[in-house]
Amino acid sequence: MTKGNSNVYHAVVVIFLEFFAWGLLTTPMLTVLHETFPQHTFLMNGLIQGVKGLLSFMSAPLIGALSDVWGRRTFLLVTVFFTCAPIPLMRLSPWWYFAMISMSGAFSVTFSVIFAYVADVTDERERSTAYGLVSATFAASLVTSPAIGAYLSAWYGDNLVVLVATLIALADICFILLAVPESLPDKMRLNNWGAPISWEQADPFTSLKKVGQDPTVLLICITVFLSYLPEAGQYSSFFLYLRQVINFSSTTIAVFIGVVGILSIVAQTLFLTLLMRTLGNKNTVLLGLGFQILQLAWYGFGSEPWMIWAAGAVAAMSSITFPAVSALVSQSADPDKQGVVQGMITGIRGLCNGLGPALYGFIFFLFNVELNSMDPIQGDFSIDPLPVHGPAERALIPGPPFLLGSCTVVVAFLVALFIPEKRSCPSSPSHLSLTPPPASDEDFEPLLQDSIV
């Protein structure tokens, strides 16, 4: 997995440090969010994450095209710097912190550059393994860091957590400056230097315009949109929902993230391989959608902590959906159209990352799920026990956006029933169970990843 001085492990270190720094901030982020927006907290959180997601969707193709001309290392530095820039502002100026988070979406596309870097330094036969290594590193960083951040916050306060996260982000930037070599060959950069960037390359809607050209791909894309829209909204508000409505302690949230994350990794490796070999791609997608329907409905009606834990276990199994969808896409498309169809899926997921958070925040607002009756969260608190009774118990549906999301996934399930599954495929079952192609990971965001919750 090495070409010249460039190595896949350079990409692994960059990803781990960036998302480890953000994972540490899970607890302080909840504190600052509630203190800054004591009213309409869910709505404001949705708008902030929605703006960030839409900006990432709009800018990803342009940054990818520019990295083909100017090199990967430059844009690794740019994307990591702007993604991590809001971190020190969390305790210095919360308003500037949230403004920077929104605006940083224009550059928060580290994964798209990382996977291009990996493609530069690997041969085609070993690329899937390399992508799997990078994705596993991402998951591992978010499984461990929230628990560490919760511990530091409980015993030493949020200021120390923010300081540690800032230092880790600076270490990541220094690592790129001092240790990461350029992966794009000189001759490719010289050939492309000065070449104009076409509008088609920079247009984020280019891939979406081609969705309707193939009926099978159209059905898959509708399935992805209807199933990923509630996921994107869920990831933007779920930690806040657990803390403020279900009354999970910060430590419990960290443990929850770790447990569900580990179960998701197991589901995406052992269970996914087994299911694809026995059920096939399409039936595995349908099974994953079924788990997602149950998970979202349980989150929507669940008002007791044990219900959320049970739904989390179901959520881990629902994480098999997207890898199975990616394999189904690769099976349904011609070999020379793989990049096009994967680009369509990426564009749809990127669009959902903008629409989902805003939709969830708006629905919480419509159903008056507010935090005004809650006592303000203190920044320096000990490990707090779970209250016996919380405000969620007074509502018949504590989480209305999750219930609506469950309904959209039901429609996605019905659409997926009509997806034809090719019986003959050049790829072996074991190949199909590998990590999805890089395009499917371009829209990863801090704390918002499929295999985690």
Coordinates of C-alpha atoms in Angstrom, one line a residue:
M1 CA 0.0 0.0 0.0
T2 CA 2.9 2.3 -0.8
K3 CA 4.0 4.2 -3.9
G4 CA 7.2 6.2 -3.5
N5 CA 7.2 8.0 -0.2
S6 CA 3.4 8.1 0.1
N7 CA 1.6 5.5 2.2
V8 CA -1.9 4.6 3.2
Y9 CA -0.9 5.0 6.8
H10 CA -0.4 8.7 6.3
A11 CA -4.1 8.9 5.4
V12 CA -4.9 6.7 8.4
V13 CA -3.1 9.0 10.9
V14 CA -4.7 12.2 9.4
I15 CA -8.2 10.8 9.7
F16 CA -7.7 9.4 13.2
L17 CA -6.3 12.6 14.7
E18 CA -9.0 14.8 13.1
F19 CA -12.0 12.8 14.2
F20 CA -10.5 11.8 17.6
A21 CA -10.3 15.5 18.3
W22 CA -13.9 16.0 17.4
G23 CA -15.0 12.9 19.3
L24 CA -13.5 14.3 22.5
L25 CA -15.9 17.3 22.2
T26 CA -19.1 15.3 22.4
T27 CA -19.9 16.3 26.0
P28 CA -18.7 19.9 25.9
M29 CA -20.6 20.4 22.6
L30 CA -23.9 19.5 24.3
T31 CA -23.1 21.9 27.1
V32 CA -22.3 24.8 24.9
L33 CA -25.2 24.2 22.5
H34 CA -27.7 24.3 25.4
E35 CA -26.1 27.3 27.1
T36 CA -26.0 29.3 23.8
F37 CA -29.5 28.4 22.6
P38 CA -31.6 27.7 25.7
Q39 CA -34.7 28.1 23.6
H40 CA -35.3 26.2 20.3
T41 CA -32.1 24.3 20.9
F42 CA -33.0 21.4 18.5
L43 CA -34.1 23.9 15.8
M44 CA -30.9 25.9 16.0
N45 CA -28.8 22.7 16.1
G46 CA -30.6 21.5 13.0
L47 CA -30.1 24.7 11.1
I48 CA -26.3 24.9 12.0
Q49 CA -25.7 21.3 10.9
G50 CA -28.0 21.7 7.8
V51 CA -26.0 24.8 6.6
K52 CA -22.8 22.9 7.1
G53 CA -24.0 19.8 5.2
L54 CA -25.3 21.8 2.3
L55 CA -22.1 23.7 2.0
S56 CA -20.1 20.4 2.0
F57 CA -22.4 19.1 -0.7
M58 CA -21.9 22.1 -2.9
S59 CA -18.1 22.3 -2.4
A60 CA -17.0 18.7 -2.5
P61 CA -16.8 18.3 -6.4
L62 CA -14.9 21.6 -6.8
I63 CA -12.3 20.6 -4.0
G64 CA -12.0 17.2 -5.6
A65 CA -11.3 18.7 -9.0
L66 CA -8.8 21.2 -7.6
S67 CA -6.9 18.5 -5.8
D68 CA -6.5 16.7 -9.1
V69 CA -4.6 19.9 -10.3
W70 CA -2.8 21.2 -7.2
G71 CA -2.2 18.0 -5.4
R72 CA -3.8 16.1 -2.4
R73 CA -1.4 17.4 0.3
T74 CA -2.5 21.0 -0.1
F75 CA -6.1 20.2 0.2
L76 CA -5.6 17.8 3.1
L77 CA -4.1 20.7 4.9
V78 CA -6.9 23.1 3.9
T79 CA -9.7 20.7 4.8
V80 CA -8.3 19.6 8.1
F81 CA -7.5 23.2 9.1
F82 CA -10.9 24.6 8.4
T83 CA -12.7 21.5 9.8
C84 CA -10.8 21.9 13.1
A85 CA -10.8 25.7 13.2
P86 CA -14.0 26.0 15.3
I87 CA -12.6 23.8 18.1
P88 CA -10.7 26.5 20.2
L89 CA -13.6 28.9 19.8
M90 CA -16.0 26.6 21.7
R91 CA -15.0 28.1 25.1
L92 CA -13.7 31.4 23.8
S93 CA -16.8 32.6 21.9
P94 CA -19.7 30.1 21.4
W95 CA -21.4 32.3 18.8
W96 CA -18.3 32.4 16.7
Y97 CA -17.9 28.7 17.3
F98 CA -21.3 27.9 15.8
A99 CA -20.8 30.4 13.0
M100 CA -17.5 28.8 12.1
I101 CA -19.0 25.3 12.2
S102 CA -21.6 26.4 9.6
M103 CA -19.1 28.1 7.4
S104 CA -16.5 25.3 7.7
G105 CA -18.9 23.1 5.8
A106 CA -17.4 24.6 2.6
F107 CA -14.1 22.8 3.4
S108 CA -15.3 19.9 5.6
V109 CA -14.7 17.3 2.9
T110 CA -11.6 15.6 4.3
F111 CA -12.7 12.1 3.3
S112 CA -13.1 13.0 -0.4
V113 CA -9.4 14.1 -0.4
I114 CA -8.3 11.2 1.8
F115 CA -9.8 8.6 -0.5
A116 CA -8.3 10.3 -3.6
Y117 CA -4.9 10.1 -1.7
V118 CA -5.5 6.4 -1.0
A119 CA -6.3 5.8 -4.7
D120 CA -3.0 7.5 -5.7
V121 CA -0.9 5.3 -3.5
T122 CA -2.6 1.9 -4.0
D123 CA -3.1 -0.6 -6.8
E124 CA -6.7 -1.4 -7.8
R125 CA -6.5 -4.9 -6.3
E126 CA -5.6 -3.6 -2.8
R127 CA -7.7 -0.5 -2.8
S128 CA -10.7 -2.0 -1.1
T129 CA -8.5 -3.2 1.8
A130 CA -7.0 0.3 2.1
Y131 CA -10.5 1.9 2.1
G132 CA -11.5 -0.6 4.8
L133 CA -8.5 0.4 6.9
V134 CA -9.3 4.1 6.7
S135 CA -13.0 3.6 7.4
A136 CA -12.2 1.3 10.4
T137 CA -9.8 3.9 11.7
F138 CA -12.5 6.5 11.5
A139 CA -14.9 4.3 13.4
A140 CA -12.3 3.4 16.0
S141 CA -11.6 7.1 16.7
L142 CA -15.3 7.8 17.4
V143 CA -15.7 4.7 19.5
T144 CA -13.0 5.7 22.0
S145 CA -12.8 9.5 22.1
P146 CA -16.3 10.4 23.5
A147 CA -15.7 8.2 26.6
I148 CA -12.3 9.9 27.1
G149 CA -13.8 13.3 26.6
A150 CA -16.6 12.6 29.1
Y151 CA -14.1 11.4 31.7
L152 CA -11.9 14.5 31.3
S153 CA -15.0 16.8 31.4
A154 CA -16.3 15.1 34.5
W155 CA -13.1 15.4 36.5
Y156 CA -11.2 18.4 35.0
G157 CA -13.9 20.5 33.2
D158 CA -14.7 21.2 29.6
N159 CA -11.9 23.8 29.2
L160 CA -9.3 21.0 29.5
V161 CA -11.2 18.9 26.9
V162 CA -11.3 21.7 24.4
L163 CA -7.6 22.4 25.0
V164 CA -6.7 18.7 24.4
A165 CA -8.8 18.6 21.3
T166 CA -7.1 21.8 20.0
L167 CA -3.7 20.4 20.6
I168 CA -4.6 17.1 18.8
A169 CA -5.9 19.1 15.8
L170 CA -2.7 21.2 15.7
A171 CA -0.7 17.9 15.8
D172 CA -2.7 16.7 12.8
I173 CA -1.9 19.9 10.9
C174 CA 1.8 19.6 11.8
F175 CA 1.8 16.0 10.7
I176 CA 0.5 17.0 7.3
L177 CA 3.0 19.8 7.0
L178 CA 6.0 17.8 8.2
A179 CA 5.4 14.1 7.4
V180 CA 2.7 13.7 4.7
P181 CA 4.3 13.5 1.2
E182 CA 2.4 14.5 -2.0
S183 CA 0.6 11.4 -3.5
L184 CA -0.3 12.8 -6.9
P185 CA 2.6 12.0 -9.3
D186 CA 4.5 15.1 -10.6
K187 CA 3.7 14.3 -14.2
M188 CA 0.0 14.4 -13.5
R189 CA 0.2 17.7 -11.7
L190 CA 2.3 19.2 -14.5
N191 CA 0.0 17.9 -17.2
N192 CA -3.1 19.4 -15.3
W193 CA -1.5 22.6 -14.1
G194 CA -3.2 25.5 -15.6
A195 CA -5.9 23.4 -17.1
P196 CA -9.4 25.0 -16.7
I197 CA -11.8 23.4 -14.2
S198 CA -15.1 22.8 -16.1
W199 CA -18.4 23.7 -14.6
E200 CA -19.4 20.0 -14.9
Q201 CA -16.5 19.0 -12.7
A202 CA -17.5 21.6 -10.0
D203 CA -21.3 21.2 -10.3
P204 CA -22.6 19.2 -7.3
F205 CA -25.8 18.4 -9.2
T206 CA -24.1 16.8 -12.2
S207 CA -24.4 13.3 -10.8
L208 CA -27.9 13.8 -9.7
K209 CA -29.0 14.8 -13.2
K210 CA -28.1 11.4 -14.4
V211 CA -30.2 9.5 -11.9
G212 CA -33.2 8.9 -14.1
Q213 CA -31.3 7.5 -17.0
D214 CA -31.4 3.9 -15.7
P215 CA -34.6 2.5 -13.9
T216 CA -32.6 0.3 -11.6
V217 CA -30.3 3.0 -10.5
L218 CA -33.2 5.4 -10.1
L219 CA -34.9 2.9 -7.7
I220 CA -31.6 2.5 -5.7
C221 CA -31.2 6.3 -5.5
I222 CA -34.7 6.8 -4.3
T223 CA -34.1 4.1 -1.7
V224 CA -30.9 5.8 -0.5
F225 CA -32.5 9.2 -0.3
L226 CA -35.5 8.1 1.7
S227 CA -33.4 5.9 4.1
Y228 CA -30.5 8.3 4.6
L229 CA -32.5 11.5 5.1
P230 CA -33.7 10.4 8.6
E231 CA -30.2 9.0 9.4
A232 CA -28.6 12.4 8.6
G233 CA -31.1 14.2 10.8
Q234 CA -30.7 11.6 13.6
Y235 CA -26.9 11.9 13.7
S236 CA -27.1 15.7 14.0
S237 CA -29.4 15.7 17.0
F238 CA -29.2 12.3 18.7
F239 CA -26.6 13.1 21.4
L240 CA -28.5 16.2 22.4
Y241 CA -31.7 14.2 22.4
L242 CA -30.2 11.6 24.7
R243 CA -28.8 14.2 27.1
Q244 CA -31.8 16.6 27.3
V245 CA -34.9 14.5 26.6
I246 CA -34.0 11.0 27.7
N247 CA -31.8 12.3 30.5
F248 CA -28.7 10.2 29.8
S249 CA -25.7 11.3 31.7
S250 CA -22.6 12.4 29.7
T251 CA -20.8 9.2 30.8
T252 CA -23.8 7.1 29.7
I253 CA -23.8 8.7 26.3
A254 CA -20.1 8.0 25.9
V255 CA -20.6 4.3 26.8
F256 CA -23.7 4.2 24.5
I257 CA -21.6 5.5 21.6
G258 CA -18.8 2.9 22.3
V259 CA -21.1 -0.1 22.7
V260 CA -23.3 0.7 19.6
G261 CA -20.1 1.5 17.6
I262 CA -18.5 -1.8 18.4
L263 CA -21.7 -3.7 17.7
S264 CA -21.9 -1.8 14.3
I265 CA -18.4 -2.8 13.4
V266 CA -19.3 -6.5 14.2
A267 CA -22.5 -6.2 12.1
Q268 CA -20.7 -4.7 9.1
T269 CA -18.0 -7.4 9.1
L270 CA -19.2 -10.8 10.4
F271 CA -23.0 -10.5 9.9
L272 CA -22.7 -8.6 6.6
T273 CA -20.5 -11.2 5.0
L274 CA -22.7 -14.0 6.2
L275 CA -26.0 -12.3 5.1
M276 CA -24.7 -11.5 1.6
R277 CA -23.6 -15.0 1.1
T278 CA -26.9 -16.5 2.2
L279 CA -29.5 -13.9 1.3
G280 CA -27.9 -11.9 -1.5
N281 CA -27.5 -8.2 -1.9
K282 CA -31.1 -7.1 -2.3
N283 CA -32.4 -9.1 0.6
T284 CA -29.6 -7.9 2.8
V285 CA -30.6 -4.3 1.9
L286 CA -34.3 -5.1 2.7
L287 CA -33.2 -6.7 6.1
G288 CA -31.1 -3.6 6.9
L289 CA -34.1 -1.3 6.1
G290 CA -36.3 -3.4 8.3
F291 CA -33.9 -3.0 11.2
Q292 CA -33.8 0.8 10.5
I293 CA -37.6 1.0 10.6
L294 CA -37.7 -0.7 14.0
Q295 CA -34.8 1.3 15.3
L296 CA -36.3 4.7 14.4
A297 CA -39.8 3.8 15.6
W298 CA -38.3 2.6 18.9
Y299 CA -36.3 5.9 19.3
G300 CA -39.6 7.8 18.5
F301 CA -41.7 6.1 21.1
G302 CA -39.0 5.2 23.6
S303 CA -39.1 7.2 26.9
E304 CA -37.1 4.8 29.1
P305 CA -33.4 4.3 29.0
W306 CA -33.7 0.6 28.5
M307 CA -35.7 1.2 25.3
I308 CA -33.0 3.4 23.9
W309 CA -30.3 0.8 24.7
A310 CA -32.5 -1.9 22.9
A311 CA -33.0 0.4 19.9
G312 CA -29.2 1.0 19.8
A313 CA -28.6 -2.7 19.4
V314 CA -31.1 -2.7 16.5
A315 CA -29.4 0.4 15.1
A316 CA -26.1 -1.5 15.0
M317 CA -27.8 -4.1 12.8
S318 CA -29.3 -1.5 10.5
S319 CA -25.8 -0.3 9.7
I320 CA -25.5 -3.1 7.2
T321 CA -27.8 -1.2 4.8
F322 CA -25.4 1.1 3.1
P323 CA -22.6 -1.3 2.5
A324 CA -25.2 -3.7 1.0
V325 CA -26.6 -0.8 -1.2
S326 CA -23.1 0.0 -2.5
A327 CA -22.5 -3.6 -3.4
L328 CA -26.0 -3.7 -5.1
V329 CA -25.1 -0.6 -7.1
S330 CA -21.8 -2.1 -8.2
Q331 CA -23.6 -5.2 -9.2
S332 CA -26.3 -3.4 -11.2
A333 CA -24.0 -1.0 -13.1
D334 CA -21.7 -1.8 -16.0
P335 CA -18.0 -1.9 -15.2
D336 CA -17.3 1.4 -17.1
K337 CA -20.1 3.2 -15.1
Q338 CA -19.1 2.4 -11.6
G339 CA -17.7 5.8 -10.8
V340 CA -20.8 7.5 -12.2
V341 CA -23.4 5.5 -10.2
Q342 CA -21.3 5.8 -7.0
G343 CA -21.1 9.5 -7.6
M344 CA -24.9 9.7 -7.8
I345 CA -25.2 7.9 -4.4
T346 CA -22.6 10.2 -2.9
G347 CA -24.4 13.3 -4.2
I348 CA -27.7 12.1 -2.7
R349 CA -26.1 11.4 0.7
G350 CA -24.4 14.8 0.6
L351 CA -27.8 16.4 -0.1
C352 CA -29.3 14.5 2.8
N353 CA -26.6 15.7 5.1
G354 CA -27.9 19.2 4.5
L355 CA -31.6 18.6 4.5
G356 CA -31.8 15.9 7.3
P357 CA -30.6 18.0 10.2
A358 CA -32.7 21.0 9.2
L359 CA -35.8 18.8 8.9
Y360 CA -35.3 17.2 12.3
G361 CA -34.7 20.5 14.0
F362 CA -37.9 21.9 12.4
I363 CA -40.0 18.9 13.4
F364 CA -38.8 19.1 17.0
F365 CA -39.7 22.8 16.9
L366 CA -43.2 22.1 15.4
F367 CA -44.0 19.5 18.2
N368 CA -42.7 21.8 20.9
V369 CA -40.0 19.4 22.1
E370 CA -38.2 22.1 24.0
L371 CA -35.6 22.2 26.8
N372 CA -37.0 25.3 28.6
S373 CA -38.1 23.2 31.6
M374 CA -34.6 21.7 32.0
D375 CA -32.0 23.0 34.4
P376 CA -29.0 24.4 32.6
I377 CA -26.2 21.9 32.1
Q378 CA -23.2 22.8 34.1
G379 CA -19.8 22.6 32.3
D380 CA -18.0 21.0 35.3
F381 CA -20.2 18.3 36.7
S382 CA -19.5 14.9 38.2
I383 CA -20.9 11.7 36.7
D384 CA -24.6 12.3 37.1
P385 CA -27.1 9.5 37.7
L386 CA -30.1 9.0 35.5
P387 CA -33.2 10.8 36.8
V388 CA -36.2 8.6 37.5
H389 CA -38.7 10.8 35.7
G390 CA -37.9 13.1 32.8
P391 CA -39.9 15.4 30.5
A392 CA -39.9 12.8 27.8
E393 CA -42.4 10.7 29.8
R394 CA -45.0 13.4 29.5
A395 CA -45.3 13.1 25.8
L396 CA -46.9 10.2 23.9
I397 CA -44.3 10.6 21.2
P398 CA -41.0 11.9 22.8
G399 CA -39.2 11.9 19.4
P400 CA -41.6 12.8 16.6
P401 CA -38.8 13.2 13.9
F402 CA -37.6 9.6 14.5
L403 CA -41.2 8.4 14.0
L404 CA -41.5 10.4 10.8
G405 CA -38.1 9.0 9.7
S406 CA -39.4 5.5 10.3
C407 CA -42.3 6.2 7.9
T408 CA -39.9 7.4 5.2
V409 CA -37.9 4.2 5.5
V410 CA -41.1 2.2 5.1
V411 CA -41.5 3.9 1.8
A412 CA -37.8 3.2 1.0
F413 CA -38.4 -0.5 1.8
L414 CA -41.4 -0.6 -0.6
V415 CA -39.3 1.0 -3.3
A416 CA -36.4 -1.4 -2.7
L417 CA -38.8 -4.3 -3.3
F418 CA -38.9 -3.4 -7.0
I419 CA -35.1 -3.3 -7.4
P420 CA -34.1 -6.1 -9.7
E421 CA -31.2 -8.2 -8.5
K422 CA -28.8 -9.6 -11.2
R423 CA -28.1 -13.3 -10.6
S424 CA -24.9 -13.3 -12.5
C425 CA -22.1 -11.1 -11.2
P426 CA -18.4 -11.2 -11.8
S427 CA -17.7 -10.4 -8.2
S428 CA -17.5 -13.1 -5.6
P429 CA -19.7 -12.8 -2.4
S430 CA -16.6 -12.1 -0.3
H431 CA -15.7 -9.2 -2.6
L432 CA -19.2 -7.7 -2.2
S433 CA -18.9 -7.7 1.5
L434 CA -15.9 -5.3 1.5
T435 CA -16.1 -1.7 2.4
P436 CA -18.0 0.5 -0.1
P437 CA -16.0 2.4 -2.8
P438 CA -14.6 5.7 -1.8
A439 CA -17.3 7.8 -3.3
S440 CA -19.7 6.6 -0.7
D441 CA -17.6 8.0 2.1
E442 CA -17.1 11.5 0.8
D443 CA -19.9 12.9 3.0
F444 CA -18.6 11.7 6.4
E445 CA -18.9 14.4 9.1
P446 CA -17.6 14.5 12.6
L447 CA -19.8 12.5 14.9
L448 CA -22.2 11.7 12.0
Q449 CA -21.2 8.4 10.7
D450 CA -23.2 5.3 9.8
S451 CA -21.4 2.8 11.9
I452 CA -21.7 4.9 15.0
V453 CA -25.4 5.1 16.3

